[in-house]
PDB file of C-alpha atoms in Angstrom:
ATOM      1  CA  MET N 280      95.730 -17.705 184.723  1.00  0.00           C
ATOM      2  CA  LYS N 281      96.363 -14.114 183.671  1.00  0.00           C
ATOM      3  CA  CYS N 282      98.631 -12.397 181.177  1.00  0.00           C
ATOM      4  CA  LEU N 283      99.342  -8.693 181.550  1.00  0.00           C
ATOM      5  CA  ILE N 284      99.356  -6.969 178.151  1.00  0.00           C
ATOM      6  CA  VAL N 285     101.495  -3.891 178.781  1.00  0.00           C
ATOM      7  CA  GLN N 286     100.893  -2.398 175.326  1.00  0.00           C
ATOM      8  CA  PRO N 287      98.387  -3.421 172.647  1.00  0.00           C
ATOM      9  CA  ILE N 288      99.147  -6.456 170.503  1.00  0.00           C
ATOM     10  CA  HIS N 289      97.227  -7.788 167.516  1.00  0.00           C
ATOM     11  CA  LYS N 290      93.860  -9.389 168.226  1.00  0.00           C
ATOM     12  CA  GLN N 291      95.058 -12.727 166.855  1.00  0.00           C
ATOM     13  CA  GLY N 292      97.594 -12.916 169.686  1.00  0.00           C
ATOM     14  CA  ILE N 293      94.917 -12.091 172.256  1.00  0.00           C
ATOM     15  CA  ASP N 294      92.612 -14.707 170.751  1.00  0.00           C
ATOM     16  CA  LEU N 295      95.327 -17.361 171.009  1.00  0.00           C
ATOM     17  CA  LEU N 296      95.833 -16.606 174.708  1.00  0.00           C
ATOM     18  CA  GLN N 297      92.117 -16.626 175.439  1.00  0.00           C
ATOM     19  CA  ARG N 298      91.585 -19.927 173.636  1.00  0.00           C
ATOM     20  CA  ALA N 299      94.181 -21.390 175.992  1.00  0.00           C
ATOM     21  CA  GLY N 300      92.135 -20.201 178.972  1.00  0.00           C
ATOM     22  CA  ILE N 301      94.386 -17.248 179.780  1.00  0.00           C
ATOM     23  CA  GLU N 302      92.718 -14.012 180.843  1.00  0.00           C
ATOM     24  CA  CYS N 303      94.256 -10.901 179.285  1.00  0.00           C
ATOM     25  CA  VAL N 304      94.438  -7.826 181.513  1.00  0.00           C
ATOM     26  CA  THR N 305      95.933  -4.362 180.974  1.00  0.00           C
ATOM     27  CA  PRO N 306      97.585  -1.845 183.308  1.00  0.00           C
ATOM     28  CA  ALA N 307      96.308   1.710 183.744  1.00  0.00           C
ATOM     29  CA  SER N 308      99.216   2.818 181.566  1.00  0.00           C
ATOM     30  CA  ALA N 309     102.459   1.427 180.176  1.00  0.00           C
ATOM     31  CA  GLY N 310     104.429   3.293 182.854  1.00  0.00           C
ATOM     32  CA  MET N 311     106.377   0.932 185.084  1.00  0.00           C
ATOM     33  CA  ALA N 312     104.630   2.110 188.268  1.00  0.00           C
ATOM     34  CA  ASP N 313     101.243   1.145 186.816  1.00  0.00           C
ATOM     35  CA  VAL N 314     102.664  -2.098 185.427  1.00  0.00           C
ATOM     36  CA  ALA N 315     104.049  -3.011 188.862  1.00  0.00           C
ATOM     37  CA  ARG N 316     100.638  -2.386 190.424  1.00  0.00           C
ATOM     38  CA  ALA N 317      98.868  -4.625 187.886  1.00  0.00           C
ATOM     39  CA  ILE N 318     101.339  -7.496 187.614  1.00  0.00           C
ATOM     40  CA  GLY N 319     100.957  -9.030 191.077  1.00  0.00           C
ATOM     41  CA  ASP N 320      98.408 -11.716 190.212  1.00  0.00           C
ATOM     42  CA  CYS N 321      99.634 -12.415 186.671  1.00  0.00           C
ATOM     43  CA  GLU N 322     101.524 -15.519 185.586  1.00  0.00           C
ATOM     44  CA  ALA N 323     102.664 -13.910 182.339  1.00  0.00           C
ATOM     45  CA  VAL N 324     103.379 -10.513 180.837  1.00  0.00           C
ATOM     46  CA  ILE N 325     103.797  -9.355 177.241  1.00  0.00           C
ATOM     47  CA  THR N 326     105.481  -6.021 176.639  1.00  0.00           C
ATOM     48  CA  ARG N 327     106.623  -4.010 173.655  1.00  0.00           C
ATOM     49  CA  ASN N 328     108.966  -1.007 173.690  1.00  0.00           C
ATOM     50  CA  ALA N 329     107.825  -0.051 177.213  1.00  0.00           C
ATOM     51  CA  GLY N 330     109.899  -2.980 178.407  1.00  0.00           C
ATOM     52  CA  LEU N 331     109.827  -4.303 181.967  1.00  0.00           C
ATOM     53  CA  ASP N 332     112.083  -3.040 184.729  1.00  0.00           C
ATOM     54  CA  ALA N 333     113.444  -4.786 187.817  1.00  0.00           C
ATOM     55  CA  ALA N 334     110.812  -3.275 190.115  1.00  0.00           C
ATOM     56  CA  ALA N 335     107.945  -4.530 187.960  1.00  0.00           C
ATOM     57  CA  ILE N 336     109.543  -7.975 187.749  1.00  0.00           C
ATOM     58  CA  ALA N 337     109.944  -8.054 191.535  1.00  0.00           C
ATOM     59  CA  ALA N 338     106.256  -7.148 191.914  1.00  0.00           C
ATOM     60  CA  GLY N 339     105.256 -10.170 189.827  1.00  0.00           C
ATOM     61  CA  ALA N 340     105.077 -12.710 192.626  1.00  0.00           C
ATOM     62  CA  ARG N 341     103.345 -15.251 190.380  1.00  0.00           C
ATOM     63  CA  LEU N 342     105.208 -14.382 187.193  1.00  0.00           C
ATOM     64  CA  ARG N 343     106.410 -17.378 185.168  1.00  0.00           C
ATOM     65  CA  ILE N 344     107.117 -15.946 181.709  1.00  0.00           C
ATOM     66  CA  ILE N 345     108.001 -12.560 180.189  1.00  0.00           C
ATOM     67  CA  GLY N 346     107.258 -12.086 176.497  1.00  0.00           C
ATOM     68  CA  SER N 347     108.911  -9.392 174.399  1.00  0.00           C
ATOM     69  CA  HIS N 348     106.853  -8.442 171.339  1.00  0.00           C
ATOM     70  CA  GLY N 349     109.714  -8.288 168.825  1.00  0.00           C
ATOM     71  CA  ALA N 350     113.317  -9.375 168.539  1.00  0.00           C
ATOM     72  CA  GLY N 351     114.780  -6.798 170.909  1.00  0.00           C
ATOM     73  CA  THR N 352     114.866  -7.333 174.660  1.00  0.00           C
ATOM     74  CA  ASN N 353     117.020  -4.331 175.573  1.00  0.00           C
ATOM     75  CA  MET N 354     114.103  -2.648 177.358  1.00  0.00           C
ATOM     76  CA  VAL N 355     113.521  -5.702 179.578  1.00  0.00           C
ATOM     77  CA  ASP N 356     115.737  -6.164 182.634  1.00  0.00           C
ATOM     78  CA  VAL N 357     116.790  -9.652 181.583  1.00  0.00           C
ATOM     79  CA  LYS N 358     119.303  -9.907 184.436  1.00  0.00           C
ATOM     80  CA  ALA N 359     116.584  -9.248 187.006  1.00  0.00           C
ATOM     81  CA  ALA N 360     114.348 -11.813 185.311  1.00  0.00           C
ATOM     82  CA  THR N 361     117.151 -14.378 185.347  1.00  0.00           C
ATOM     83  CA  ARG N 362     117.829 -13.787 189.041  1.00  0.00           C
ATOM     84  CA  ALA N 363     114.125 -14.383 189.660  1.00  0.00           C
ATOM     85  CA  GLY N 364     114.198 -17.569 187.580  1.00  0.00           C
ATOM     86  CA  ILE N 365     111.812 -16.149 184.978  1.00  0.00           C
ATOM     87  CA  PRO N 366     112.484 -16.881 181.292  1.00  0.00           C
ATOM     88  CA  VAL N 367     112.274 -14.026 178.799  1.00  0.00           C
ATOM     89  CA  VAL N 368     111.179 -14.872 175.258  1.00  0.00           C
ATOM     90  CA  ASN N 369     111.266 -12.847 172.061  1.00  0.00           C
ATOM     91  CA  THR N 370     110.183 -13.218 168.434  1.00  0.00           C
ATOM     92  CA  PRO N 371     113.245 -13.023 166.176  1.00  0.00           C
ATOM     93  CA  GLY N 372     112.467 -12.709 162.488  1.00  0.00           C
ATOM     94  CA  ALA N 373     108.741 -12.094 162.860  1.00  0.00           C
ATOM     95  CA  ASN N 374     109.069  -8.544 161.551  1.00  0.00           C
ATOM     96  CA  ALA N 375     112.171  -9.014 159.376  1.00  0.00           C
ATOM     97  CA  ARG N 376     110.433  -8.560 156.027  1.00  0.00           C
ATOM     98  CA  SER N 377     108.482  -5.570 157.281  1.00  0.00           C
ATOM     99  CA  VAL N 378     111.591  -3.742 158.520  1.00  0.00           C
ATOM    100  CA  ALA N 379     113.558  -4.680 155.402  1.00  0.00           C
ATOM    101  CA  GLU N 380     110.883  -3.179 153.172  1.00  0.00           C
ATOM    102  CA  LEU N 381     110.990   0.055 155.195  1.00  0.00           C
ATOM    103  CA  VAL N 382     114.751   0.250 154.625  1.00  0.00           C
ATOM    104  CA  ILE N 383     114.266  -0.056 150.874  1.00  0.00           C
ATOM    105  CA  SER N 384     111.378   2.429 150.894  1.00  0.00           C
ATOM    106  CA  MET N 385     113.531   4.986 152.732  1.00  0.00           C
ATOM    107  CA  ALA N 386     116.371   4.481 150.263  1.00  0.00           C
ATOM    108  CA  LEU N 387     113.945   4.951 147.376  1.00  0.00           C
ATOM    109  CA  ALA N 388     112.343   8.023 148.950  1.00  0.00           C
ATOM    110  CA  LEU N 389     115.762   9.637 149.346  1.00  0.00           C
ATOM    111  CA  TYR N 390     117.163   8.656 145.941  1.00  0.00           C
ATOM    112  CA  LYS N 391     113.932   9.633 144.171  1.00  0.00           C
ATOM    113  CA  ARG N 392     113.384  12.716 146.394  1.00  0.00           C
ATOM    114  CA  THR N 393     109.782  11.606 146.777  1.00  0.00           C
ATOM    115  CA  ILE N 394     108.872  13.920 149.650  1.00  0.00           C
ATOM    116  CA  THR N 395     110.532  16.977 148.077  1.00  0.00           C
ATOM    117  CA  LEU N 396     108.904  16.449 144.688  1.00  0.00           C
ATOM    118  CA  ASP N 397     105.505  15.823 146.257  1.00  0.00           C
ATOM    119  CA  ALA N 398     105.764  19.144 148.103  1.00  0.00           C
ATOM    120  CA  ALA N 399     106.886  20.891 144.899  1.00  0.00           C
ATOM    121  CA  VAL N 400     103.855  19.704 142.939  1.00  0.00           C
ATOM    122  CA  ARG N 401     101.493  20.711 145.745  1.00  0.00           C
ATOM    123  CA  ALA N 402     103.131  24.154 145.720  1.00  0.00           C
ATOM    124  CA  GLY N 403     102.644  24.489 141.959  1.00  0.00           C
ATOM    125  CA  ASN N 404     106.315  24.036 141.108  1.00  0.00           C
ATOM    126  CA  TRP N 405     106.101  21.661 138.144  1.00  0.00           C
ATOM    127  CA  ASN N 406     109.571  22.714 137.003  1.00  0.00           C
ATOM    128  CA  ALA N 407     111.086  20.869 139.973  1.00  0.00           C
ATOM    129  CA  ARG N 408     111.357  17.930 137.587  1.00  0.00           C
ATOM    130  CA  TYR N 409     114.210  19.688 135.780  1.00  0.00           C
ATOM    131  CA  ASP N 410     116.340  20.046 138.899  1.00  0.00           C
ATOM    132  CA  SER N 411     115.423  16.845 140.655  1.00  0.00           C
ATOM    133  CA  GLY N 412     118.806  15.169 141.200  1.00  0.00           C
ATOM    134  CA  LEU N 413     117.137  11.764 141.099  1.00  0.00           C
ATOM    135  CA  ARG N 414     119.195   8.584 141.284  1.00  0.00           C
ATOM    136  CA  GLU N 415     118.713   4.862 140.715  1.00  0.00           C
ATOM    137  CA  LEU N 416     119.352   2.114 143.243  1.00  0.00           C
ATOM    138  CA  ALA N 417     120.560  -0.209 140.471  1.00  0.00           C
ATOM    139  CA  GLY N 418     124.338  -0.354 140.500  1.00  0.00           C
ATOM    140  CA  ALA N 419     124.671   1.490 143.807  1.00  0.00           C
ATOM    141  CA  THR N 420     126.492  -0.174 146.694  1.00  0.00           C
ATOM    142  CA  LEU N 421     124.556  -0.970 149.857  1.00  0.00           C
ATOM    143  CA  GLY N 422     126.497  -1.548 153.056  1.00  0.00           C
ATOM    144  CA  VAL N 423     124.658  -3.761 155.542  1.00  0.00           C
ATOM    145  CA  VAL N 424     125.923  -3.586 159.126  1.00  0.00           C
ATOM    146  CA  GLY N 425     124.700  -6.717 160.894  1.00  0.00           C
ATOM    147  CA  PHE N 426     123.648  -9.895 159.130  1.00  0.00           C
ATOM    148  CA  GLY N 427     120.795 -11.212 161.217  1.00  0.00           C
ATOM    149  CA  GLN N 428     117.406 -11.962 159.721  1.00  0.00           C
ATOM    150  CA  ILE N 429     116.611  -8.320 158.935  1.00  0.00           C
ATOM    151  CA  GLY N 430     120.039  -7.596 157.483  1.00  0.00           C
ATOM    152  CA  ARG N 431     119.811 -10.702 155.306  1.00  0.00           C
ATOM    153  CA  ALA N 432     116.356  -9.698 154.074  1.00  0.00           C
ATOM    154  CA  VAL N 433     117.582  -6.203 153.184  1.00  0.00           C
ATOM    155  CA  ALA N 434     120.594  -7.603 151.316  1.00  0.00           C
ATOM    156  CA  ASP N 435     118.418 -10.069 149.448  1.00  0.00           C
ATOM    157  CA  ILE N 436     115.828  -7.493 148.341  1.00  0.00           C
ATOM    158  CA  ALA N 437     118.494  -4.970 147.363  1.00  0.00           C
ATOM    159  CA  SER N 438     120.558  -7.387 145.295  1.00  0.00           C
ATOM    160  CA  LYS N 439     117.824  -9.467 143.677  1.00  0.00           C
ATOM    161  CA  GLY N 440     115.131  -6.827 143.411  1.00  0.00           C
ATOM    162  CA  PHE N 441     117.142  -3.722 142.541  1.00  0.00           C
ATOM    163  CA  GLY N 442     120.461  -4.915 141.170  1.00  0.00           C
ATOM    164  CA  MET N 443     122.473  -3.331 143.960  1.00  0.00           C
ATOM    165  CA  ARG N 444     125.934  -4.429 145.007  1.00  0.00           C
ATOM    166  CA  VAL N 445     125.938  -5.439 148.669  1.00  0.00           C
ATOM    167  CA  ARG N 446     128.725  -5.309 151.225  1.00  0.00           C
ATOM    168  CA  VAL N 447     128.274  -6.768 154.715  1.00  0.00           C
ATOM    169  CA  TYR N 448     130.048  -6.138 158.005  1.00  0.00           C
ATOM    170  CA  SER N 449     129.016  -8.642 160.666  1.00  0.00           C
ATOM    171  CA  PRO N 450     131.855  -9.980 162.857  1.00  0.00           C
ATOM    172  CA  SER N 451     129.728 -12.802 164.265  1.00  0.00           C
ATOM    173  CA  VAL N 452     128.980 -14.285 160.824  1.00  0.00           C
ATOM    174  CA  PRO N 453     131.668 -16.215 158.906  1.00  0.00           C
ATOM    175  CA  ALA N 454     132.812 -14.477 155.734  1.00  0.00           C
ATOM    176  CA  ALA N 455     132.109 -17.628 153.724  1.00  0.00           C
ATOM    177  CA  GLU N 456     128.452 -17.502 154.777  1.00  0.00           C
ATOM    178  CA  ILE N 457     128.152 -13.888 153.632  1.00  0.00           C
ATOM    179  CA  GLU N 458     129.938 -14.527 150.355  1.00  0.00           C
ATOM    180  CA  GLN N 459     127.714 -17.531 149.657  1.00  0.00           C
ATOM    181  CA  GLY N 460     124.886 -15.061 149.038  1.00  0.00           C
ATOM    182  CA  GLY N 461     126.969 -13.184 146.492  1.00  0.00           C
ATOM    183  CA  PHE N 462     127.840 -10.371 148.894  1.00  0.00           C
ATOM    184  CA  THR N 463     131.206  -8.854 149.814  1.00  0.00           C
ATOM    185  CA  ALA N 464     132.286  -9.557 153.399  1.00  0.00           C
ATOM    186  CA  ASP N 465     134.136  -6.598 154.911  1.00  0.00           C
ATOM    187  CA  GLN N 466     136.543  -7.294 157.747  1.00  0.00           C
ATOM    188  CA  ASP N 467     136.033  -3.970 159.486  1.00  0.00           C
ATOM    189  CA  LEU N 468     133.367  -1.287 159.643  1.00  0.00           C
ATOM    190  CA  ALA N 469     135.608   1.423 158.206  1.00  0.00           C
ATOM    191  CA  GLU N 470     136.053  -0.579 155.013  1.00  0.00           C
ATOM    192  CA  LEU N 471     132.300  -0.839 154.548  1.00  0.00           C
ATOM    193  CA  LEU N 472     131.698   2.840 155.304  1.00  0.00           C
ATOM    194  CA  ARG N 473     134.303   3.986 152.782  1.00  0.00           C
ATOM    195  CA  ASN N 474     132.878   1.858 149.979  1.00  0.00           C
ATOM    196  CA  SER N 475     129.095   2.139 150.381  1.00  0.00           C
ATOM    197  CA  ASP N 476     126.663   4.564 148.770  1.00  0.00           C
ATOM    198  CA  ILE N 477     123.992   3.632 151.305  1.00  0.00           C
ATOM    199  CA  VAL N 478     124.673   2.258 154.805  1.00  0.00           C
ATOM    200  CA  SER N 479     121.902   0.400 156.646  1.00  0.00           C
ATOM    201  CA  LEU N 480     122.259  -0.526 160.320  1.00  0.00           C
ATOM    202  CA  HIS N 481     121.014  -3.850 161.673  1.00  0.00           C
ATOM    203  CA  ARG N 482     122.990  -4.367 164.857  1.00  0.00           C
ATOM    204  CA  PRO N 483     121.476  -4.682 168.349  1.00  0.00           C
ATOM    205  CA  GLY N 484     122.173  -1.903 170.807  1.00  0.00           C
ATOM    206  CA  ASN N 485     124.935  -2.249 173.366  1.00  0.00           C
ATOM    207  CA  PRO N 486     124.052  -0.137 176.437  1.00  0.00           C
ATOM    208  CA  GLY N 487     126.978   1.906 177.669  1.00  0.00           C
ATOM    209  CA  ALA N 488     129.105   1.246 174.589  1.00  0.00           C
ATOM    210  CA  GLY N 489     128.407   4.577 172.895  1.00  0.00           C
ATOM    211  CA  PRO N 490     127.218   5.053 169.306  1.00  0.00           C
ATOM    212  CA  LEU N 491     128.555   2.768 166.599  1.00  0.00           C
ATOM    213  CA  ILE N 492     128.201   5.571 164.061  1.00  0.00           C
ATOM    214  CA  ASP N 493     129.822   8.619 165.638  1.00  0.00           C
ATOM    215  CA  ALA N 494     131.371  11.706 164.059  1.00  0.00           C
ATOM    216  CA  THR N 495     134.492   9.768 163.114  1.00  0.00           C
ATOM    217  CA  ALA N 496     132.496   7.005 161.423  1.00  0.00           C
ATOM    218  CA  LEU N 497     130.343   9.545 159.596  1.00  0.00           C
ATOM    219  CA  GLY N 498     133.526  11.170 158.334  1.00  0.00           C
ATOM    220  CA  LEU N 499     134.549   7.881 156.723  1.00  0.00           C
ATOM    221  CA  MET N 500     131.392   7.649 154.623  1.00  0.00           C
ATOM    222  CA  LYS N 501     131.352   8.640 150.969  1.00  0.00           C
ATOM    223  CA  PRO N 502     130.351  12.245 150.243  1.00  0.00           C
ATOM    224  CA  GLY N 503     126.641  12.188 149.396  1.00  0.00           C
ATOM    225  CA  ALA N 504     126.078   8.765 150.977  1.00  0.00           C
ATOM    226  CA  LEU N 505     122.889   7.832 152.809  1.00  0.00           C
ATOM    227  CA  LEU N 506     122.593   6.433 156.342  1.00  0.00           C
ATOM    228  CA  ILE N 507     119.529   4.384 157.283  1.00  0.00           C
ATOM    229  CA  ASN N 508     118.875   3.271 160.858  1.00  0.00           C
ATOM    230  CA  THR N 509     115.963   0.961 161.626  1.00  0.00           C
ATOM    231  CA  ALA N 510     117.792  -0.926 164.393  1.00  0.00           C
ATOM    232  CA  ARG N 511     118.431   1.007 167.629  1.00  0.00           C
ATOM    233  CA  GLY N 512     118.561   4.759 168.177  1.00  0.00           C
ATOM    234  CA  GLY N 513     121.675   4.565 170.326  1.00  0.00           C
ATOM    235  CA  LEU N 514     123.703   3.240 167.398  1.00  0.00           C
ATOM    236  CA  VAL N 515     123.987   6.726 165.895  1.00  0.00           C
ATOM    237  CA  ASP N 516     125.304  10.010 167.264  1.00  0.00           C
ATOM    238  CA  GLU N 517     122.236  11.964 166.187  1.00  0.00           C
ATOM    239  CA  GLN N 518     123.784  15.400 166.742  1.00  0.00           C
ATOM    240  CA  ALA N 519     126.817  14.499 164.635  1.00  0.00           C
ATOM    241  CA  LEU N 520     124.543  13.087 161.927  1.00  0.00           C
ATOM    242  CA  ALA N 521     122.484  16.282 161.839  1.00  0.00           C
ATOM    243  CA  GLN N 522     125.640  18.372 161.514  1.00  0.00           C
ATOM    244  CA  SER N 523     126.949  16.192 158.684  1.00  0.00           C
ATOM    245  CA  LEU N 524     123.647  16.469 156.821  1.00  0.00           C
ATOM    246  CA  LYS N 525     123.347  20.228 157.287  1.00  0.00           C
ATOM    247  CA  ALA N 526     126.913  20.670 156.078  1.00  0.00           C
ATOM    248  CA  GLY N 527     125.997  18.792 152.902  1.00  0.00           C
ATOM    249  CA  ARG N 528     128.572  16.078 153.416  1.00  0.00           C
ATOM    250  CA  LEU N 529     126.011  13.261 153.521  1.00  0.00           C
ATOM    251  CA  GLY N 530     123.197  13.053 151.017  1.00  0.00           C
ATOM    252  CA  GLY N 531     120.435  12.048 153.394  1.00  0.00           C
ATOM    253  CA  ALA N 532     119.258   9.750 156.145  1.00  0.00           C
ATOM    254  CA  GLY N 533     116.340   7.487 156.954  1.00  0.00           C
ATOM    255  CA  ILE N 534     115.634   7.188 160.674  1.00  0.00           C
ATOM    256  CA  ASP N 535     113.010   4.915 162.248  1.00  0.00           C
ATOM    257  CA  VAL N 536     114.561   4.719 165.732  1.00  0.00           C
ATOM    258  CA  PHE N 537     115.771   7.403 168.121  1.00  0.00           C
ATOM    259  CA  SER N 538     117.885   7.501 171.260  1.00  0.00           C
ATOM    260  CA  THR N 539     114.843   8.956 173.049  1.00  0.00           C
ATOM    261  CA  GLU N 540     111.392   7.894 171.881  1.00  0.00           C
ATOM    262  CA  PRO N 541     109.376   9.799 171.024  1.00  0.00           C
ATOM    263  CA  PRO N 542     112.019  12.370 170.051  1.00  0.00           C
ATOM    264  CA  PRO N 543     111.646  15.843 171.600  1.00  0.00           C
ATOM    265  CA  ALA N 544     110.423  18.712 169.447  1.00  0.00           C
ATOM    266  CA  ASP N 545     113.935  20.181 169.369  1.00  0.00           C
ATOM    267  CA  HIS N 546     115.595  16.945 168.246  1.00  0.00           C
ATOM    268  CA  PRO N 547     118.481  17.845 165.908  1.00  0.00           C
ATOM    269  CA  LEU N 548     117.109  15.796 162.993  1.00  0.00           C
ATOM    270  CA  ILE N 549     113.558  17.166 163.049  1.00  0.00           C
ATOM    271  CA  ASP N 550     114.285  20.247 160.936  1.00  0.00           C
ATOM    272  CA  VAL N 551     116.777  18.666 158.526  1.00  0.00           C
ATOM    273  CA  PRO N 552     115.112  18.533 155.076  1.00  0.00           C
ATOM    274  CA  ASN N 553     116.964  15.581 153.547  1.00  0.00           C
ATOM    275  CA  VAL N 554     115.872  13.125 156.226  1.00  0.00           C
ATOM    276  CA  VAL N 555     112.982  10.664 156.134  1.00  0.00           C
ATOM    277  CA  LEU N 556     111.664  10.030 159.651  1.00  0.00           C
ATOM    278  CA  ALA N 557     109.355   7.304 160.969  1.00  0.00           C
ATOM    279  CA  PRO N 558     107.991   6.619 164.485  1.00  0.00           C
ATOM    280  CA  HIS N 559     109.687   3.239 165.103  1.00  0.00           C
ATOM    281  CA  ALA N 560     107.182   1.737 162.680  1.00  0.00           C
ATOM    282  CA  GLY N 561     109.409  -0.646 160.733  1.00  0.00           C
ATOM    283  CA  GLY N 562     107.816  -3.723 162.233  1.00  0.00           C
ATOM    284  CA  SER N 563     104.268  -2.379 162.255  1.00  0.00           C
ATOM    285  CA  THR N 564     102.765  -3.768 159.071  1.00  0.00           C
ATOM    286  CA  GLU N 565      99.566  -5.720 159.592  1.00  0.00           C
ATOM    287  CA  GLU N 566     101.316  -8.917 158.553  1.00  0.00           C
ATOM    288  CA  ALA N 567     104.260  -8.412 160.907  1.00  0.00           C
ATOM    289  CA  LEU N 568     102.029  -7.463 163.830  1.00  0.00           C
ATOM    290  CA  ILE N 569     100.062 -10.682 163.379  1.00  0.00           C
ATOM    291  CA  ARG N 570     103.213 -12.826 163.143  1.00  0.00           C
ATOM    292  CA  THR N 571     104.782 -11.170 166.164  1.00  0.00           C
ATOM    293  CA  ALA N 572     101.685 -11.286 168.369  1.00  0.00           C
ATOM    294  CA  VAL N 573     100.987 -14.923 167.542  1.00  0.00           C
ATOM    295  CA  ALA N 574     104.642 -15.872 168.073  1.00  0.00           C
ATOM    296  CA  VAL N 575     104.939 -14.271 171.501  1.00  0.00           C
ATOM    297  CA  ALA N 576     101.480 -15.410 172.646  1.00  0.00           C
ATOM    298  CA  GLY N 577     102.237 -18.967 171.550  1.00  0.00           C
ATOM    299  CA  GLN N 578     105.377 -19.014 173.667  1.00  0.00           C
ATOM    300  CA  VAL N 579     103.449 -17.713 176.675  1.00  0.00           C
ATOM    301  CA  VAL N 580     100.962 -20.546 176.239  1.00  0.00           C
ATOM    302  CA  ASP N 581     103.790 -23.074 175.958  1.00  0.00           C
ATOM    303  CA  ALA N 582     105.469 -21.812 179.116  1.00  0.00           C
ATOM    304  CA  LEU N 583     102.277 -21.829 181.156  1.00  0.00           C
ATOM    305  CA  ARG N 584     101.651 -25.395 180.031  1.00  0.00           C
ATOM    306  CA  GLY N 585     105.066 -26.385 181.322  1.00  0.00           C
ATOM    307  CA  GLU N 586     106.600 -26.692 177.861  1.00  0.00           C
ATOM    308  CA  ARG N 587     109.859 -25.080 176.744  1.00  0.00           C
ATOM    309  CA  PRO N 588     109.260 -21.914 174.689  1.00  0.00           C
ATOM    310  CA  LYS N 589     111.012 -21.674 171.338  1.00  0.00           C
ATOM    311  CA  HIS N 590     113.020 -18.458 171.778  1.00  0.00           C
ATOM    312  CA  VAL N 591     114.332 -18.046 175.321  1.00  0.00           C
ATOM    313  CA  VAL N 592     116.972 -15.323 175.637  1.00  0.00           C
ATOM    314  CA  ASN N 593     118.019 -16.363 179.164  1.00  0.00           C
ATOM    315  CA  PRO N 594     117.918 -20.185 179.119  1.00  0.00           C
ATOM    316  CA  GLU N 595     119.683 -20.306 182.473  1.00  0.00           C
ATOM    317  CA  ALA N 596     116.387 -19.137 184.017  1.00  0.00           C
ATOM    318  CA  LEU N 597     114.456 -22.149 182.755  1.00  0.00           C
ATOM    319  CA  ASP N 598     115.375 -24.466 185.620  1.00  0.00           C
ATOM    320  CA  GLY N 599     114.075 -21.969 188.130  1.00  0.00           C
ATOM    321  CA  GLU N 600     110.849 -21.384 186.208  1.00  0.00           C
ATOM    322  CA  MET N 601     110.077 -25.019 185.532  1.00  0.00           C
ATOM    323  CA  ALA N 602     110.395 -25.746 189.218  1.00  0.00           C
ATOM    324  CA  ARG N 603     107.335 -23.518 189.773  1.00  0.00           C
ATOM    325  CA  VAL N 604     105.122 -25.238 187.213  1.00  0.00           C
ATOM    326  CA  PRO N 605     102.110 -26.740 189.022  1.00  0.00           C
ATOM    327  CA  GLY N 606     102.282 -30.511 189.151  1.00  0.00           C
TER     328      GLY N 606
END
């Protein structure tokens, strides 16, 4: 049996597949045309942010399982996979701690002006310490939008580790569950935006729905507030955010995800000084990469053995897939 590895995963995931007798192969590139050419004799595929489109799925005549390296499956055509009777699995929570720590590090970098002060010292400007405008996280209010595993980890670190007050907006989670952690449950997004010093986004993307944080939402935020997005680029109107930052209305932003990745050289946030940027690296710690690779590879092994994988995002496809398991 073969598993197509569209983009590199940690060696421990590869080792797990190979120990199960699965040959790991790679396409010429992560482009969907090359993936479609390589997938024909593969029973499984593991992809990262390159995703898997309908044409590549259709080319996988022997395909029995699609693994998404991470929690998100928005780059995989799940509907096409379901029509073909192919289950799609993901790895929710495997990178939660890693992403949560990036959120806190971005908040710290912005409140402590780490990048600005580093540049000042390198330029010989020791007196920058007298006009630093530094702030503490303790006592500040963090607004968490989305209370999945990453949002919960961020809230936990912020409240227990830094003494921050935490507000949460997550319509799918009962208010009592949020309040049980000592957090304030907001009933609408506007309420959270108006009352938070730092807003951190942890909602999945919703293709075609438009940005969650548009110019109107940005206008509701406190003057000088920070916006941190480590979830999905499409959640934020990036042009409106850049304008708000340049106008001095917001105090800064931390951005790990973009509507187009990688962002073009003329992206509106590239030349904004009070922004910390990262290349969609929130889940890329060594520890998270191991957890994620092992989790997705383990589910591939389970599926190819005829067992039910742990995290199937389209369970309605299971009947069709299990019917193709060799007897």
